Short mmCIF file of C-alpha atoms in Angstrom, two decimals:
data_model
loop_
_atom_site.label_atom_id
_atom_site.label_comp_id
_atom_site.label_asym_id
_atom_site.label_seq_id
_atom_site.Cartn_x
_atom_site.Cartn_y
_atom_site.Cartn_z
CA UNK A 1 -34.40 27.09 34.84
CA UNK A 2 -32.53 27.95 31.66
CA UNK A 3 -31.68 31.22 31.20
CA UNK A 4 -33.88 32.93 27.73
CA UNK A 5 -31.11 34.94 25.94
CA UNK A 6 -31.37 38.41 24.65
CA UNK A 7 -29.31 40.55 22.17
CA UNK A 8 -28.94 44.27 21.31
CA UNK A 9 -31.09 45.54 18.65
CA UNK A 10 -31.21 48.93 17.26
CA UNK A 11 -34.28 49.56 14.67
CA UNK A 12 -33.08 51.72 11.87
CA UNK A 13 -33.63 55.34 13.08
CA UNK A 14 -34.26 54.31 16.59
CA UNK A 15 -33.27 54.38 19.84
CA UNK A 16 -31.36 50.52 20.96
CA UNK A 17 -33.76 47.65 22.05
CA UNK A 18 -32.86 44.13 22.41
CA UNK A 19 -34.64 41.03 20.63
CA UNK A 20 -34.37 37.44 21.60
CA UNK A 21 -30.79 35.69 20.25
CA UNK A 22 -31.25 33.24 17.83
CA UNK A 23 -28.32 31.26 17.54
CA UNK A 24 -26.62 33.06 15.18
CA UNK A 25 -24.52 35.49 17.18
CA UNK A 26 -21.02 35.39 16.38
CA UNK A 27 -18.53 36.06 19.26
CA UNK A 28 -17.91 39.66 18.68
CA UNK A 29 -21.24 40.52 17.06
CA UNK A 30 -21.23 44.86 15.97
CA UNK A 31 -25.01 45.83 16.35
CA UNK A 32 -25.11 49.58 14.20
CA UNK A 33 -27.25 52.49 15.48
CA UNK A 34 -27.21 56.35 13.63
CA UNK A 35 -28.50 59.28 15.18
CA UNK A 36 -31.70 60.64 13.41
CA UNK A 37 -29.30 63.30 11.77
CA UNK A 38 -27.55 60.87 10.19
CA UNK A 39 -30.80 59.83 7.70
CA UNK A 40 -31.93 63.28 7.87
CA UNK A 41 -28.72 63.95 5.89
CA UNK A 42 -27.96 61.63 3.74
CA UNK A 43 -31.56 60.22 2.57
CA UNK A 44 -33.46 63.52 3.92
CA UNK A 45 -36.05 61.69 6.05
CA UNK A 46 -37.61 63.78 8.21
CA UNK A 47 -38.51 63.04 11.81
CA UNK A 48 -41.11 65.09 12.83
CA UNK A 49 -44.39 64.00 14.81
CA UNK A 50 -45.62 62.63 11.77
CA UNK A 51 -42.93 60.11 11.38
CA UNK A 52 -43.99 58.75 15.19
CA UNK A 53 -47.60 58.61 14.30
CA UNK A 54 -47.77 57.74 10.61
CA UNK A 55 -46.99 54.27 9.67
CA UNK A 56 -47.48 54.65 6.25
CA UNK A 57 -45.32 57.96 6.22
CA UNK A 58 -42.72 55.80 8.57
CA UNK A 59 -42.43 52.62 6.46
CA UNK A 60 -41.69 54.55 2.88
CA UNK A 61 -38.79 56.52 4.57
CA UNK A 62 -37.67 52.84 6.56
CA UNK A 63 -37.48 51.83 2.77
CA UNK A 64 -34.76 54.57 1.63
CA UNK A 65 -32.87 54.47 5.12
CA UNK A 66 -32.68 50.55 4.78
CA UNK A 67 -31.57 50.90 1.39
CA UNK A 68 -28.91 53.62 2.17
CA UNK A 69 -27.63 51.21 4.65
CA UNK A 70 -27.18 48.39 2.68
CA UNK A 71 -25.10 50.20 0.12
CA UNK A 72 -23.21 51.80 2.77
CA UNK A 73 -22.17 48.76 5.00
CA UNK A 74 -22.96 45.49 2.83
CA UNK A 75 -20.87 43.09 5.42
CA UNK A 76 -23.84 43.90 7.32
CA UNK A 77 -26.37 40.80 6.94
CA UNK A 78 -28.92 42.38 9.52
CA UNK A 79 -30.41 45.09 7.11
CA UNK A 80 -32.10 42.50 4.04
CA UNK A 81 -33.85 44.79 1.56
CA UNK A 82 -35.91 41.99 0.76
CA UNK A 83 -37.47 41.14 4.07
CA UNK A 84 -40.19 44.05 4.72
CA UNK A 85 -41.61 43.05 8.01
CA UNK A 86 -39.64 45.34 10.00
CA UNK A 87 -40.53 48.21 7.92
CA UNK A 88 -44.17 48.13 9.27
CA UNK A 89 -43.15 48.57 12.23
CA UNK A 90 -43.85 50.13 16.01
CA UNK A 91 -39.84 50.58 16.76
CA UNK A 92 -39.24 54.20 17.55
CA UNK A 93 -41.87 55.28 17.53
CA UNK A 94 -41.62 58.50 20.20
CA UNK A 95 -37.80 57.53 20.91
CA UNK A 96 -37.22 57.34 24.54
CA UNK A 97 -40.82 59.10 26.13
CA UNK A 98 -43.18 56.45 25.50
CA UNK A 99 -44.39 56.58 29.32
CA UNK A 100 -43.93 60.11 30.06
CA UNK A 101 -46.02 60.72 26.77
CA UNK A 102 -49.05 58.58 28.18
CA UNK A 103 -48.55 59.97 31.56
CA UNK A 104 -49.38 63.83 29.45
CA UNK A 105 -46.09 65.04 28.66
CA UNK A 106 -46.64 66.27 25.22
CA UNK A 107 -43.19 65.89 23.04
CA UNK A 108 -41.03 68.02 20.80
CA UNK A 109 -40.17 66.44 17.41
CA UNK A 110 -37.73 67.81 15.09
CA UNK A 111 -36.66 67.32 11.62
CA UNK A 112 -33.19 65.82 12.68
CA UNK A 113 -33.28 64.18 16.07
CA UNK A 114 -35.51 62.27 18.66
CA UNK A 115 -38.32 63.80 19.89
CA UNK A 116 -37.47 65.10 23.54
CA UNK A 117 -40.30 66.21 26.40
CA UNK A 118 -41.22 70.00 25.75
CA UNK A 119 -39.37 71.83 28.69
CA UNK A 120 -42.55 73.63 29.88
CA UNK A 121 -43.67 70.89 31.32
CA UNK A 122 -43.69 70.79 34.56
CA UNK A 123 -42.28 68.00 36.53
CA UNK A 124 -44.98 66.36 38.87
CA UNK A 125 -45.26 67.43 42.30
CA UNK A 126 -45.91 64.90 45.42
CA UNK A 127 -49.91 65.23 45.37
CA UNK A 128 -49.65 64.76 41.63
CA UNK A 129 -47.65 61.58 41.95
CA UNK A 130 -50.09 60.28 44.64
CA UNK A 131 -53.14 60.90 42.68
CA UNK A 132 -51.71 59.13 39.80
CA UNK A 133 -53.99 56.04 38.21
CA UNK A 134 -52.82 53.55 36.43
CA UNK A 135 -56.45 52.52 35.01
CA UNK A 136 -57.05 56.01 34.09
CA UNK A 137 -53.57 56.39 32.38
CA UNK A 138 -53.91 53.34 30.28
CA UNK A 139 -57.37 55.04 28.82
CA UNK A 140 -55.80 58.10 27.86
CA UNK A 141 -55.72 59.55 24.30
CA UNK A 142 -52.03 58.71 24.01
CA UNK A 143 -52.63 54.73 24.83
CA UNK A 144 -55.16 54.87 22.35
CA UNK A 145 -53.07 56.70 19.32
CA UNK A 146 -50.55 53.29 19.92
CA UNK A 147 -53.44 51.00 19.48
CA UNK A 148 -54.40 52.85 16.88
CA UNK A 149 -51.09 52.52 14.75
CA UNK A 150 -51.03 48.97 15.48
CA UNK A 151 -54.83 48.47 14.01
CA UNK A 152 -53.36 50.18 10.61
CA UNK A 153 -50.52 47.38 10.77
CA UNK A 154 -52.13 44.89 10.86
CA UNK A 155 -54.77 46.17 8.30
CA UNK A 156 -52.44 46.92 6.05
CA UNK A 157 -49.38 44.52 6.40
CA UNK A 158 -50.22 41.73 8.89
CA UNK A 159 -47.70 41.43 11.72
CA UNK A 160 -47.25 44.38 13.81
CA UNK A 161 -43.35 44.04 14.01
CA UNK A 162 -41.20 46.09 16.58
CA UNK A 163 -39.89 47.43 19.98
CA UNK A 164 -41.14 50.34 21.89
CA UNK A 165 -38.59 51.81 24.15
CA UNK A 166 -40.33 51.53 28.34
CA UNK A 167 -36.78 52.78 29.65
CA UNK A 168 -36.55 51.46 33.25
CA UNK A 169 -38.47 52.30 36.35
CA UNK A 170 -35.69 54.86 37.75
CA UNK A 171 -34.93 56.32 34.09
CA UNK A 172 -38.69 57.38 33.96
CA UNK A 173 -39.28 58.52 37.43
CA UNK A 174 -36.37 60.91 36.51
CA UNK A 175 -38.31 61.88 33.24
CA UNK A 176 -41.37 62.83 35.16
CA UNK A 177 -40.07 64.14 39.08
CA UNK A 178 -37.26 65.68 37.47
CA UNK A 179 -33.96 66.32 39.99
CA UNK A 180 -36.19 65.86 43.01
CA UNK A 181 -35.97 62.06 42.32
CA UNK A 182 -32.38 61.70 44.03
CA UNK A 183 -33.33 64.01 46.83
CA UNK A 184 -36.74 61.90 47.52
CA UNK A 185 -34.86 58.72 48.23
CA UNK A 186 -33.88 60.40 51.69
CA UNK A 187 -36.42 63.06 52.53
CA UNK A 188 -39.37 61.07 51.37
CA UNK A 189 -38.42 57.18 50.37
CA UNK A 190 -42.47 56.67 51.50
CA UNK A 191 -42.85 58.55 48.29
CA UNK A 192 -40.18 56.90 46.30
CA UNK A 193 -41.63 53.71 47.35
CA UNK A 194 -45.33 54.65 46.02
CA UNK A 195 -44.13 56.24 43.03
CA UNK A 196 -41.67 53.40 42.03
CA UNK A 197 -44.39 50.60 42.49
CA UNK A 198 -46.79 52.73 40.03
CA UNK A 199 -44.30 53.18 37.69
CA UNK A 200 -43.44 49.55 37.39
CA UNK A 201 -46.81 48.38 37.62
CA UNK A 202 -47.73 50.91 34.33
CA UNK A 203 -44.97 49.96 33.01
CA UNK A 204 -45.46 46.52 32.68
CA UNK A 205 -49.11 46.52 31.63
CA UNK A 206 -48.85 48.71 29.02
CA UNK A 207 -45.70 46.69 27.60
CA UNK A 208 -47.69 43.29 28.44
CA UNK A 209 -51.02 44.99 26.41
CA UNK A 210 -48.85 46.05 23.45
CA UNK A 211 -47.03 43.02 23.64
CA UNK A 212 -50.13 40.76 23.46
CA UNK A 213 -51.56 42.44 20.88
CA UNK A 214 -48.44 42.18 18.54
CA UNK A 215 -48.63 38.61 19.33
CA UNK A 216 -52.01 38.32 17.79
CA UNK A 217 -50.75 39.96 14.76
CA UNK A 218 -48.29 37.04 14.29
CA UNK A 219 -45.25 38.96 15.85
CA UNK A 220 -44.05 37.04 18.73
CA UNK A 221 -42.37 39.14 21.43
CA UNK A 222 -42.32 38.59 25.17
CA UNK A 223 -39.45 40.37 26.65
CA UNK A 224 -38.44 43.36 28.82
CA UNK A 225 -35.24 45.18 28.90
CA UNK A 226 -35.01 47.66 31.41
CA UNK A 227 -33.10 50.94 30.78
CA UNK A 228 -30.99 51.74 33.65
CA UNK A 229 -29.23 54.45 32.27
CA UNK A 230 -29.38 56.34 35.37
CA UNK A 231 -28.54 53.94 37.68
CA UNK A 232 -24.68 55.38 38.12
CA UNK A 233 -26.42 58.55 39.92
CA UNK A 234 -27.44 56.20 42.67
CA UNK A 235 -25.16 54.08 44.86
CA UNK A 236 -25.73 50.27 44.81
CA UNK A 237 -27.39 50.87 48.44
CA UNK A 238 -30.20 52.73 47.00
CA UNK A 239 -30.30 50.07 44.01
CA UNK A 240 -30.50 47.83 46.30
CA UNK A 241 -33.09 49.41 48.74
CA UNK A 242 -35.60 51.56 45.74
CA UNK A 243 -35.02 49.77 42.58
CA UNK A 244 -34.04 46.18 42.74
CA UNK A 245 -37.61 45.02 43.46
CA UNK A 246 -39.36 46.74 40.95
CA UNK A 247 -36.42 45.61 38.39
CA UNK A 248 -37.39 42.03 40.46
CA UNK A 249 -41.32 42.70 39.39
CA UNK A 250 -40.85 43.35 36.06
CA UNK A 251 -38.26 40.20 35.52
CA UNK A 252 -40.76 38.21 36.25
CA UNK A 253 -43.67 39.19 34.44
CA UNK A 254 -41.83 38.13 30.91
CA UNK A 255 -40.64 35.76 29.34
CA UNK A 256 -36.89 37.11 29.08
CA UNK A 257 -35.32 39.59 30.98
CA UNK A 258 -32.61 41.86 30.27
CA UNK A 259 -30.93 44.97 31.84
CA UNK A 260 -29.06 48.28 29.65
CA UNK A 261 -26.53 50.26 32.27
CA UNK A 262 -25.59 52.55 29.83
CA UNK A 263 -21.79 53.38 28.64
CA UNK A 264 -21.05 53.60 32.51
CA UNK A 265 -19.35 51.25 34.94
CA UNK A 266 -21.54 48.42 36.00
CA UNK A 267 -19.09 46.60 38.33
CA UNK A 268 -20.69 48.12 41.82
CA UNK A 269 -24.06 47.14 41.14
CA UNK A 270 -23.37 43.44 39.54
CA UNK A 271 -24.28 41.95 42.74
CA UNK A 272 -27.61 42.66 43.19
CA UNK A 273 -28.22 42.55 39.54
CA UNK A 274 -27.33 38.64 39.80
CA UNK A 275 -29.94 38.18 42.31
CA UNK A 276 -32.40 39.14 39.53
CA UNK A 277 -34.43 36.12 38.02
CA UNK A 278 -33.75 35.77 34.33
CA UNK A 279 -31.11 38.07 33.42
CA UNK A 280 -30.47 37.05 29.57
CA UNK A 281 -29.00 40.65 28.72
CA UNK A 282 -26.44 42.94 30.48
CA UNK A 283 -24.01 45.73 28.90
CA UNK A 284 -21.91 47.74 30.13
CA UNK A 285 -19.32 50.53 29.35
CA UNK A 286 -15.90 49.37 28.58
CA UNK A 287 -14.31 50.63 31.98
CA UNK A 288 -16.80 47.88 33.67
CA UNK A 289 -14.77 44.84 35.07
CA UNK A 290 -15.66 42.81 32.03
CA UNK A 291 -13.98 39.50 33.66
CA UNK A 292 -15.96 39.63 36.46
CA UNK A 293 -18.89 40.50 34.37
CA UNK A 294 -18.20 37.12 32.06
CA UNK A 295 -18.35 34.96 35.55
CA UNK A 296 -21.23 35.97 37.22
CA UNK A 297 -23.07 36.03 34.13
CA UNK A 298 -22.36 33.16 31.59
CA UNK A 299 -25.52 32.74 30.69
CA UNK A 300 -25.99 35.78 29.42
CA UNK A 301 -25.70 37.84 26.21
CA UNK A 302 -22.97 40.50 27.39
CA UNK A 303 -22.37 43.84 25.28
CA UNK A 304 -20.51 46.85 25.62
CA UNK A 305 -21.79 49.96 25.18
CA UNK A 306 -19.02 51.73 22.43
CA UNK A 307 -18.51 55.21 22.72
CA UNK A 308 -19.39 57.20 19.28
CA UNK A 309 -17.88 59.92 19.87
CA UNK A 310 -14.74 57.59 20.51
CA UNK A 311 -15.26 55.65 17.16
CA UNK A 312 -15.21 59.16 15.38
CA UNK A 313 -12.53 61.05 16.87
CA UNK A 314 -9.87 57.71 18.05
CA UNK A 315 -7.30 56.48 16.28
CA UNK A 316 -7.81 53.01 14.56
CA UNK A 317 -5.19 51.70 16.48
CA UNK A 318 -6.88 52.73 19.56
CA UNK A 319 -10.26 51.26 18.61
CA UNK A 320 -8.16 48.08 17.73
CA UNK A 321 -6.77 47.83 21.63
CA UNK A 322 -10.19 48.20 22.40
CA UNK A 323 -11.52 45.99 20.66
CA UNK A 324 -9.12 43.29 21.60
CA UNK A 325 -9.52 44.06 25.20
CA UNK A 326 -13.16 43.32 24.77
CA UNK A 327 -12.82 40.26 23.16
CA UNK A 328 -9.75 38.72 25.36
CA UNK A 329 -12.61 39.22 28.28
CA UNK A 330 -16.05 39.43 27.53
CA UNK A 331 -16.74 37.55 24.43
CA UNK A 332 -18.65 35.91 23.19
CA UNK A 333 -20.30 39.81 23.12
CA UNK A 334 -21.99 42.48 21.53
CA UNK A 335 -20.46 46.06 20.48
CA UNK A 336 -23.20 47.92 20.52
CA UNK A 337 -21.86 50.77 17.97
CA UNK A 338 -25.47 53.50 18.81
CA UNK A 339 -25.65 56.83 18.57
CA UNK A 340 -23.34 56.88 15.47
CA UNK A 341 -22.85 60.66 14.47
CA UNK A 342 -23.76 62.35 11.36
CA UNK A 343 -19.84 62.97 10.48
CA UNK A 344 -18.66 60.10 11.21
CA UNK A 345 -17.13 58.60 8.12
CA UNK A 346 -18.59 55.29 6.54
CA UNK A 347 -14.85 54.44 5.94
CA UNK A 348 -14.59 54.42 10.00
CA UNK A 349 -17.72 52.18 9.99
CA UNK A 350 -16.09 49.68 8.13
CA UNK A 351 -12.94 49.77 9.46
CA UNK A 352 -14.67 48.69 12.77
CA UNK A 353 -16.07 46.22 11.71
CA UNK A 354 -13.34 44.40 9.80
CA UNK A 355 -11.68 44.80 12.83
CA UNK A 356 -13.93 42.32 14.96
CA UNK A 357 -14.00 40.01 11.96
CA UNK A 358 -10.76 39.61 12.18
CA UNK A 359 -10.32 39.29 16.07
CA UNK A 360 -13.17 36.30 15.20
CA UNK A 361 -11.14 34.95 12.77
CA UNK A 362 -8.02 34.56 14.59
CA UNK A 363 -10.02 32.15 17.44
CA UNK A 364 -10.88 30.28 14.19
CA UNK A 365 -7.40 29.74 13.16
#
């Protein structure tokens, strides 16, 4: 079966996603991501709770932070200030909580950043996560506010365009069990087990409702990318033993399939992760074996995960030796550039970028 690609995305403003490739992907393709700060300064968007639940509020300030970064980085052909179907948009909305927030943990927004889980929550406790129903979850007040942003869409604009961020099954757990997670795997993996196959299973009905319902709109999307970030706090035993088949489950219930790991080395884990069905997507930090990564995964869309606070603070000849070390081994590849800071300079955005147009011009010549 032929592998369904994926590439990294990152919605202005928003935490990274991926989309489906389209052909178009050049060999050492930059995908751009700021930090909320970064608008908040420069075009003085706001990102408080009403930016998450307002799409009318969201897709005037999408307007000025699109056009901000069109002036700012024209080699950029991703940001067209004459295509507005991303601006009425689901992407970002409630950054990185969007299944702790239906599960009741209220968020904290702030003018400046993503919205994080108020700390006075408390994590759930073992009869809490054995009580917990799926049915009853996906009927809650805070499945229902989603539904209803997507009903003013399409009311308004037509196609409900965008990717909400469903993090991956270990990721979440962490979110809602807090540190306990890690010590569960050996004092109670019974518990693990339960709690795992519940996450997963809300997980992917809630994306797979969402989904469906953007598809109706006109917006085709029919992917998962699960968000392993914390899967370098486990050993590739307990990947192997708690995660891989709910990462297994949720392959299969989309179309494509593709896994983040984070800036973090993904060389212990890669193989289980190639006896997943349908990987189309896999990144990696830059200390990963990328060689190793390019052979067990050709099919795939590869990216590394660059470090912003290495972009800002690195000298350019540095960035250029890493650059060239990504390209000599993992291209054709992403850079995913996220997270960029507030101080960063524009000049440094550029330079980085003329730097893998010229590493993709030299294969040319």
């Amino acid at each position: 079966m032929k592998i369904l690609k994926l590439r990294n995305h990152i919605p202005i403003s928003g935490p990274a996603r991926r989309e489906p490739t389209d052909g178009t992907e050049s060999d050492m393709r930059i995908s751009l991501g700021f930090e909320p700060a970064w608008f908040h300064k420069r075009c003085g968007v706001n990102f408080t709770e009403k930016w998450h639940k307002d799409p009318f509020y969201r897709y005037e300030s999408l307007i000025k932070m699109k056009k901000e970064l069109c002036q700012r980085f024209p080699s950029v052909s991703y940001w067209n200030e004459d295509n507005k179907d991303d601006l009425a948009t689901i992407s970002g909305c409630y950054g990185a909580y969007v299944i702790p927030m239906v599960c009741g943990f209220p968020l904290v927004y702030e003018k400046d950043k993503w919205p994080e889980i108020n700390k006075n929550k408390e994590k759930f406790s073992v009869k809490e996560i054995e009580k917990l129903d799926i049915d009853k979850i996906l009927s809650s007040p805070f499945v229902e506010e989603i539904f209803r942003q997507m009903d003013v869409i399409e009311a308004e604009w037509g196609k409900i365009h965008g990717y909400l961020n469903w993090q991956g099954v270990l990721n979440n757990a962490f979110h809602l069990r807090g540190e306990n997670i890690f010590t569960d795997f050996y004092d109670k993996p019974d518990l693990v087990h339960h709690f795992f196959s519940t996450i997963s299973d809300l997980m992917i009905k809630l994306a797979q409702k969402v989904q469906k319902r953007q598809r109706n709109s006109g917006f085709y999307v029919n992917h998962f990318c699960v968000s392993n970030c914390t899967v370098n706090m486990v050993s590739p035993d307990i990947y192997r033993e708690f995660l891989f088949p709910y990462d297994k489950k949720i392959a299969e219930s989309f179309e494509r399939f593709g896994m983040h790991t984070c800036n973090w080395d993904v060389t212990p884990y890669l193989e289980e992760i190639r006896k997943l069905p349908k990987v189309g997507y896999l990144d990696m930090g830059i200390m990963s074996d990328m060689k190793k990564v390019k052979r067990m995964f050709p099919e795939a869309r590869r990216a590394v995960m660059y470090s912003p606070v290495r972009l800002q603070e690195a000298s350019l000849n540095e960035i250029k030796k890493d650059m060239e070390k990504i390209y000599q081994e993992l291209s054709p590849c992403d850079i995913v550039m996220a997270d960029i800071q507030a101080t960063t300079s524009d000049k440094r955005v550029n330079e980085l970028l003329q730097i893998c147009k010229d590493l993709e011009m030299q294969k040319k010549e």
